[in-house]
PDB file of C-alpha atoms in Angstrom:
ATOM      1  CA  UNK D   5       4.108  -0.803 -11.181  1.00  0.00           C
ATOM      2  CA  UNK D   6       5.003   2.859 -11.583  1.00  0.00           C
ATOM      3  CA  UNK D   7       3.932   5.041 -14.474  1.00  0.00           C
ATOM      4  CA  UNK D   8       6.169   8.071 -13.919  1.00  0.00           C
ATOM      5  CA  UNK D   9       9.908   8.440 -14.376  1.00  0.00           C
ATOM      6  CA  UNK D  10      10.849   7.954 -10.729  1.00  0.00           C
ATOM      7  CA  UNK D  11      12.955   4.947  -9.852  1.00  0.00           C
ATOM      8  CA  UNK D  12      11.144   2.069  -8.142  1.00  0.00           C
ATOM      9  CA  UNK D  13      11.056   1.816  -4.358  1.00  0.00           C
ATOM     10  CA  UNK D  14      12.595  -1.426  -3.048  1.00  0.00           C
ATOM     11  CA  UNK D  15      11.827  -2.631   0.479  1.00  0.00           C
ATOM     12  CA  UNK D  16      14.544  -5.025   1.696  1.00  0.00           C
ATOM     13  CA  UNK D  17      13.491  -7.511   4.388  1.00  0.00           C
ATOM     14  CA  UNK D  18      16.220  -9.549   6.086  1.00  0.00           C
ATOM     15  CA  UNK D  19      17.052 -10.276   9.715  1.00  0.00           C
ATOM     16  CA  UNK D  20      20.766  -9.751   9.053  1.00  0.00           C
ATOM     17  CA  UNK D  21      21.645  -6.062   9.253  1.00  0.00           C
ATOM     18  CA  UNK D  22      24.787  -6.368   7.133  1.00  0.00           C
ATOM     19  CA  UNK D  23      22.821  -8.067   4.363  1.00  0.00           C
ATOM     20  CA  UNK D  24      20.161  -5.352   4.415  1.00  0.00           C
ATOM     21  CA  UNK D  25      22.784  -2.614   4.214  1.00  0.00           C
ATOM     22  CA  UNK D  26      24.667  -4.403   1.426  1.00  0.00           C
ATOM     23  CA  UNK D  27      21.550  -4.733  -0.735  1.00  0.00           C
ATOM     24  CA  UNK D  28      20.387  -1.206   0.016  1.00  0.00           C
ATOM     25  CA  UNK D  29      23.780   0.258  -0.888  1.00  0.00           C
ATOM     26  CA  UNK D  30      23.666  -1.459  -4.281  1.00  0.00           C
ATOM     27  CA  UNK D  31      20.136  -0.281  -5.059  1.00  0.00           C
ATOM     28  CA  UNK D  32      20.795   3.231  -3.717  1.00  0.00           C
ATOM     29  CA  UNK D  33      23.921   3.577  -5.843  1.00  0.00           C
ATOM     30  CA  UNK D  34      21.888   2.739  -8.928  1.00  0.00           C
ATOM     31  CA  UNK D  35      19.192   5.321  -8.238  1.00  0.00           C
ATOM     32  CA  UNK D  36      16.550   3.175  -6.563  1.00  0.00           C
ATOM     33  CA  UNK D  37      14.755   4.353  -3.448  1.00  0.00           C
ATOM     34  CA  UNK D  38      14.976   1.893  -0.579  1.00  0.00           C
ATOM     35  CA  UNK D  39      13.696   0.968   2.857  1.00  0.00           C
ATOM     36  CA  UNK D  40      14.344  -1.982   5.156  1.00  0.00           C
ATOM     37  CA  UNK D  41      12.706  -4.351   7.616  1.00  0.00           C
ATOM     38  CA  UNK D  42      14.272  -6.817  10.022  1.00  0.00           C
ATOM     39  CA  UNK D  43      11.262  -9.088  10.572  1.00  0.00           C
ATOM     40  CA  UNK D  44       8.313 -10.377   8.614  1.00  0.00           C
ATOM     41  CA  UNK D  45       5.882  -8.306  10.692  1.00  0.00           C
ATOM     42  CA  UNK D  46       7.894  -5.171   9.993  1.00  0.00           C
ATOM     43  CA  UNK D  47       7.968  -6.014   6.296  1.00  0.00           C
ATOM     44  CA  UNK D  48       4.181  -6.332   6.152  1.00  0.00           C
ATOM     45  CA  UNK D  49       3.611  -3.145   8.162  1.00  0.00           C
ATOM     46  CA  UNK D  50       6.079  -1.181   6.033  1.00  0.00           C
ATOM     47  CA  UNK D  51       4.602  -2.554   2.813  1.00  0.00           C
ATOM     48  CA  UNK D  52       1.127  -1.399   3.861  1.00  0.00           C
ATOM     49  CA  UNK D  53       2.422   2.037   4.855  1.00  0.00           C
ATOM     50  CA  UNK D  54       4.803   2.646   1.941  1.00  0.00           C
ATOM     51  CA  UNK D  55       3.394   0.358  -0.781  1.00  0.00           C
ATOM     52  CA  UNK D  56       6.803  -0.155  -2.394  1.00  0.00           C
ATOM     53  CA  UNK D  57       7.209  -1.233  -5.989  1.00  0.00           C
ATOM     54  CA  UNK D  58       9.262  -4.239  -4.901  1.00  0.00           C
ATOM     55  CA  UNK D  59       9.673  -6.333  -1.765  1.00  0.00           C
ATOM     56  CA  UNK D  60      13.006  -8.166  -1.732  1.00  0.00           C
ATOM     57  CA  UNK D  61      12.669 -10.576   1.170  1.00  0.00           C
ATOM     58  CA  UNK D  62      14.597 -13.395   2.757  1.00  0.00           C
ATOM     59  CA  UNK D  63      12.666 -16.639   3.153  1.00  0.00           C
ATOM     60  CA  UNK D  64      13.674 -17.270   6.778  1.00  0.00           C
ATOM     61  CA  UNK D  65      12.825 -14.378   9.095  1.00  0.00           C
ATOM     62  CA  UNK D  66      12.451 -14.444  12.904  1.00  0.00           C
ATOM     63  CA  UNK D  67       8.657 -14.452  12.945  1.00  0.00           C
ATOM     64  CA  UNK D  68       7.060 -14.903   9.508  1.00  0.00           C
ATOM     65  CA  UNK D  69       8.589 -16.618   6.481  1.00  0.00           C
ATOM     66  CA  UNK D  70       8.737 -15.054   3.035  1.00  0.00           C
ATOM     67  CA  UNK D  71       5.971 -17.210   1.547  1.00  0.00           C
ATOM     68  CA  UNK D  72       3.557 -16.231   4.324  1.00  0.00           C
ATOM     69  CA  UNK D  73       4.481 -12.577   3.879  1.00  0.00           C
ATOM     70  CA  UNK D  74       3.648 -12.860   0.178  1.00  0.00           C
ATOM     71  CA  UNK D  75       0.332 -14.588   0.929  1.00  0.00           C
ATOM     72  CA  UNK D  76      -0.749 -11.789   3.252  1.00  0.00           C
ATOM     73  CA  UNK D  77       0.341  -8.971   0.958  1.00  0.00           C
ATOM     74  CA  UNK D  78      -1.257 -10.495  -2.143  1.00  0.00           C
ATOM     75  CA  UNK D  79      -4.523 -11.007  -0.218  1.00  0.00           C
ATOM     76  CA  UNK D  80      -4.674  -7.301   0.700  1.00  0.00           C
ATOM     77  CA  UNK D  81      -5.940  -5.029  -2.126  1.00  0.00           C
ATOM     78  CA  UNK D  82      -3.660  -2.263  -0.859  1.00  0.00           C
ATOM     79  CA  UNK D  83      -0.513  -4.323  -1.399  1.00  0.00           C
ATOM     80  CA  UNK D  84      -1.565  -6.938  -3.949  1.00  0.00           C
ATOM     81  CA  UNK D  85       0.311  -5.182  -6.746  1.00  0.00           C
ATOM     82  CA  UNK D  86       3.711  -5.235  -5.044  1.00  0.00           C
ATOM     83  CA  UNK D  87       6.334  -7.202  -6.986  1.00  0.00           C
ATOM     84  CA  UNK D  88       7.867  -9.748  -4.590  1.00  0.00           C
ATOM     85  CA  UNK D  89      11.287 -11.357  -5.053  1.00  0.00           C
ATOM     86  CA  UNK D  90      12.467 -13.870  -2.439  1.00  0.00           C
ATOM     87  CA  UNK D  91      15.982 -14.957  -1.513  1.00  0.00           C
ATOM     88  CA  UNK D  92      16.592 -18.306   0.160  1.00  0.00           C
ATOM     89  CA  UNK D  93      19.262 -20.824   0.995  1.00  0.00           C
ATOM     90  CA  UNK D  94      16.671 -23.620   1.079  1.00  0.00           C
ATOM     91  CA  UNK D  95      16.446 -24.717  -2.520  1.00  0.00           C
ATOM     92  CA  UNK D  96      13.651 -27.159  -3.254  1.00  0.00           C
ATOM     93  CA  UNK D  97      11.088 -27.640  -6.034  1.00  0.00           C
ATOM     94  CA  UNK D  98       8.303 -27.563  -3.429  1.00  0.00           C
ATOM     95  CA  UNK D  99       9.379 -24.193  -2.040  1.00  0.00           C
ATOM     96  CA  UNK D 100       9.624 -22.679  -5.519  1.00  0.00           C
ATOM     97  CA  UNK D 101       6.207 -24.088  -6.437  1.00  0.00           C
ATOM     98  CA  UNK D 102       4.594 -22.656  -3.290  1.00  0.00           C
ATOM     99  CA  UNK D 103       6.328 -19.338  -3.870  1.00  0.00           C
ATOM    100  CA  UNK D 104       5.006 -18.996  -7.406  1.00  0.00           C
ATOM    101  CA  UNK D 105       1.519 -20.072  -6.298  1.00  0.00           C
ATOM    102  CA  UNK D 106       1.281 -17.201  -3.793  1.00  0.00           C
ATOM    103  CA  UNK D 107       2.467 -14.623  -6.319  1.00  0.00           C
ATOM    104  CA  UNK D 108       6.219 -14.368  -5.734  1.00  0.00           C
ATOM    105  CA  UNK D 109       7.806 -13.298  -9.015  1.00  0.00           C
ATOM    106  CA  UNK D 110      11.237 -14.864  -8.573  1.00  0.00           C
ATOM    107  CA  UNK D 111      13.081 -17.086  -6.109  1.00  0.00           C
ATOM    108  CA  UNK D 112      16.833 -16.435  -5.857  1.00  0.00           C
ATOM    109  CA  UNK D 113      19.316 -18.802  -4.228  1.00  0.00           C
ATOM    110  CA  UNK D 114      21.879 -17.765  -1.637  1.00  0.00           C
ATOM    111  CA  UNK D 115      24.578 -16.664  -1.795  1.00  0.00           C
ATOM    112  CA  UNK D 116      23.086 -13.946  -3.992  1.00  0.00           C
ATOM    113  CA  UNK D 117      25.225 -10.936  -4.879  1.00  0.00           C
ATOM    114  CA  UNK D 118      23.479  -7.540  -4.653  1.00  0.00           C
ATOM    115  CA  UNK D 119      24.092  -6.930  -8.356  1.00  0.00           C
ATOM    116  CA  UNK D 120      22.345 -10.196  -9.204  1.00  0.00           C
ATOM    117  CA  UNK D 121      19.411  -9.340  -6.951  1.00  0.00           C
ATOM    118  CA  UNK D 122      19.102  -5.916  -8.587  1.00  0.00           C
ATOM    119  CA  UNK D 123      19.165  -7.441 -12.068  1.00  0.00           C
ATOM    120  CA  UNK D 124      16.471  -9.956 -11.164  1.00  0.00           C
ATOM    121  CA  UNK D 125      14.338  -7.248  -9.550  1.00  0.00           C
ATOM    122  CA  UNK D 126      14.516  -5.247 -12.788  1.00  0.00           C
ATOM    123  CA  UNK D 127      13.520  -8.306 -14.791  1.00  0.00           C
ATOM    124  CA  UNK D 128      10.647  -9.150 -12.456  1.00  0.00           C
ATOM    125  CA  UNK D 129       9.319  -5.593 -12.727  1.00  0.00           C
ATOM    126  CA  UNK D 130       9.556  -5.755 -16.515  1.00  0.00           C
ATOM    127  CA  UNK D 131       7.678  -9.058 -16.636  1.00  0.00           C
ATOM    128  CA  UNK D 132       4.993  -7.748 -14.306  1.00  0.00           C
ATOM    129  CA  UNK D 133       4.562  -4.587 -16.376  1.00  0.00           C
ATOM    130  CA  UNK D 134       4.328  -6.512 -19.650  1.00  0.00           C
ATOM    131  CA  UNK D 135       1.604  -8.754 -18.227  1.00  0.00           C
ATOM    132  CA  UNK D 136      -0.489  -5.743 -17.225  1.00  0.00           C
ATOM    133  CA  UNK D 137      -0.354  -4.109 -20.640  1.00  0.00           C
ATOM    134  CA  UNK D 138      -3.121  -5.096 -23.064  1.00  0.00           C
ATOM    135  CA  UNK D 139      -1.892  -7.106 -26.058  1.00  0.00           C
ATOM    136  CA  UNK D 140      -1.506  -4.946 -29.139  1.00  0.00           C
ATOM    137  CA  UNK D 141      -0.401  -5.520 -32.670  1.00  0.00           C
ATOM    138  CA  UNK D 142       3.035  -4.238 -33.494  1.00  0.00           C
ATOM    139  CA  UNK D 143       4.168  -2.859 -36.813  1.00  0.00           C
ATOM    140  CA  UNK D 144       7.511  -4.591 -36.397  1.00  0.00           C
ATOM    141  CA  UNK D 145       7.629  -7.108 -39.241  1.00  0.00           C
ATOM    142  CA  UNK D 146       9.802  -9.429 -41.221  1.00  0.00           C
ATOM    143  CA  UNK D 147       8.640  -9.293 -44.796  1.00  0.00           C
ATOM    144  CA  UNK D 148       4.847  -9.012 -44.692  1.00  0.00           C
ATOM    145  CA  UNK D 149       4.414 -10.842 -41.361  1.00  0.00           C
ATOM    146  CA  UNK D 150       3.179  -9.036 -38.253  1.00  0.00           C
ATOM    147  CA  UNK D 151       3.219 -10.280 -34.683  1.00  0.00           C
ATOM    148  CA  UNK D 152      -0.088 -11.142 -33.069  1.00  0.00           C
ATOM    149  CA  UNK D 153      -1.187 -13.015 -29.953  1.00  0.00           C
ATOM    150  CA  UNK D 154       1.731 -14.558 -28.081  1.00  0.00           C
ATOM    151  CA  UNK D 155       4.144 -12.968 -30.558  1.00  0.00           C
ATOM    152  CA  UNK D 156       2.878  -9.492 -29.695  1.00  0.00           C
ATOM    153  CA  UNK D 157       3.197 -10.175 -25.963  1.00  0.00           C
ATOM    154  CA  UNK D 158       6.713 -11.509 -26.553  1.00  0.00           C
ATOM    155  CA  UNK D 159       7.718  -8.345 -28.418  1.00  0.00           C
ATOM    156  CA  UNK D 160       6.494  -6.252 -25.490  1.00  0.00           C
ATOM    157  CA  UNK D 161       8.427  -8.437 -23.046  1.00  0.00           C
ATOM    158  CA  UNK D 162      11.651  -8.196 -25.057  1.00  0.00           C
ATOM    159  CA  UNK D 163      11.295  -4.418 -25.298  1.00  0.00           C
ATOM    160  CA  UNK D 164      10.783  -4.024 -21.552  1.00  0.00           C
ATOM    161  CA  UNK D 165      13.692  -6.317 -20.724  1.00  0.00           C
ATOM    162  CA  UNK D 166      16.176  -4.421 -22.874  1.00  0.00           C
ATOM    163  CA  UNK D 167      14.803  -1.029 -21.770  1.00  0.00           C
ATOM    164  CA  UNK D 168      14.948  -1.978 -18.080  1.00  0.00           C
ATOM    165  CA  UNK D 169      18.544  -3.217 -18.249  1.00  0.00           C
ATOM    166  CA  UNK D 170      20.795  -0.701 -20.027  1.00  0.00           C
ATOM    167  CA  UNK D 171      23.845  -2.438 -21.406  1.00  0.00           C
ATOM    168  CA  UNK D 172      22.121  -5.804 -21.737  1.00  0.00           C
ATOM    169  CA  UNK D 173      23.665  -7.717 -24.638  1.00  0.00           C
ATOM    170  CA  UNK D 174      22.424 -11.159 -25.678  1.00  0.00           C
ATOM    171  CA  UNK D 175      23.133 -13.570 -28.483  1.00  0.00           C
ATOM    172  CA  UNK D 176      20.096 -14.932 -30.308  1.00  0.00           C
ATOM    173  CA  UNK D 177      20.435 -18.214 -28.412  1.00  0.00           C
ATOM    174  CA  UNK D 178      20.720 -16.452 -25.048  1.00  0.00           C
ATOM    175  CA  UNK D 179      17.666 -14.353 -25.877  1.00  0.00           C
ATOM    176  CA  UNK D 180      15.711 -17.474 -26.781  1.00  0.00           C
ATOM    177  CA  UNK D 181      16.516 -19.018 -23.391  1.00  0.00           C
ATOM    178  CA  UNK D 182      15.965 -15.832 -21.382  1.00  0.00           C
ATOM    179  CA  UNK D 183      12.591 -15.088 -22.964  1.00  0.00           C
ATOM    180  CA  UNK D 184      11.562 -18.742 -23.315  1.00  0.00           C
ATOM    181  CA  UNK D 185      10.701 -18.420 -27.011  1.00  0.00           C
ATOM    182  CA  UNK D 186      10.792 -20.729 -29.994  1.00  0.00           C
ATOM    183  CA  UNK D 187      13.915 -20.113 -32.070  1.00  0.00           C
ATOM    184  CA  UNK D 188      12.031 -18.902 -35.153  1.00  0.00           C
ATOM    185  CA  UNK D 189       9.858 -16.446 -33.219  1.00  0.00           C
ATOM    186  CA  UNK D 190      12.815 -15.136 -31.242  1.00  0.00           C
ATOM    187  CA  UNK D 191      14.856 -14.564 -34.407  1.00  0.00           C
ATOM    188  CA  UNK D 192      11.955 -12.723 -36.051  1.00  0.00           C
ATOM    189  CA  UNK D 193      11.495 -10.453 -33.047  1.00  0.00           C
ATOM    190  CA  UNK D 194      15.197  -9.623 -32.774  1.00  0.00           C
ATOM    191  CA  UNK D 195      15.506  -8.898 -36.496  1.00  0.00           C
ATOM    192  CA  UNK D 196      12.353  -6.768 -36.445  1.00  0.00           C
ATOM    193  CA  UNK D 197      13.560  -4.687 -33.488  1.00  0.00           C
ATOM    194  CA  UNK D 198      16.892  -4.153 -35.221  1.00  0.00           C
ATOM    195  CA  UNK D 199      15.075  -3.095 -38.402  1.00  0.00           C
ATOM    196  CA  UNK D 200      13.120  -0.435 -36.546  1.00  0.00           C
ATOM    197  CA  UNK D 201      16.193   0.800 -34.664  1.00  0.00           C
ATOM    198  CA  UNK D 202      15.164  -0.291 -31.161  1.00  0.00           C
ATOM    199  CA  UNK D 203      18.010  -2.846 -31.014  1.00  0.00           C
ATOM    200  CA  UNK D 204      21.400  -2.949 -32.669  1.00  0.00           C
ATOM    201  CA  UNK D 205      23.404  -6.008 -33.677  1.00  0.00           C
ATOM    202  CA  UNK D 206      27.028  -5.752 -32.549  1.00  0.00           C
ATOM    203  CA  UNK D 207      30.074  -6.984 -34.483  1.00  0.00           C
ATOM    204  CA  UNK D 208      30.155  -9.911 -32.023  1.00  0.00           C
ATOM    205  CA  UNK D 209      26.681 -10.949 -33.130  1.00  0.00           C
ATOM    206  CA  UNK D 210      24.876  -9.934 -29.941  1.00  0.00           C
ATOM    207  CA  UNK D 211      21.786  -7.751 -29.687  1.00  0.00           C
ATOM    208  CA  UNK D 212      21.747  -4.646 -27.498  1.00  0.00           C
ATOM    209  CA  UNK D 213      20.176  -1.207 -27.169  1.00  0.00           C
ATOM    210  CA  UNK D 214      22.028   1.342 -29.349  1.00  0.00           C
ATOM    211  CA  UNK D 215      23.834   4.141 -27.537  1.00  0.00           C
ATOM    212  CA  UNK D 216      21.915   7.396 -27.854  1.00  0.00           C
TER     213      UNK D 216
END
């Protein structure tokens, strides 16, 4: 979403004041800029006025539900680029399908700790950014192989994920599941990023960003 070094702006929409303040405190403490809305109408109006990087919204609001909010924002060119993450206590395959169809990046289940919401917001932003970047060849290689096509996009996604979440440490198997990659491709990417110094392999066998 953003191209400068400022932290993303997160608009929190929830009809429960304590929940809004809890989420905002977590994001504020970690350097994000935040705003809040208590209804769906307020969320839409604030999104149009502020154009935040992220809308973190409850599904059930007094007037307009989270899916409808997403539909309206994605249909408006001014707000279509906002990354939307929804929190709900109503888990169902149909709700998740409808959410993804209208452009919601992630559906989180209640109870959802603020730290979990913040982590998922960071991941959603990273995924959205990687999709907007044109696919490029990378010089990262194992032997004489280079990554092209889906492999190149996967490298970009892995880079963004680790860069967006300082301290992230994953085993090869965890990385394969998180990034939804075939085992061979995932191993090649991890080894290549270690070879170029972007990632480091810890004594426990996990992969993480080296400490500068």
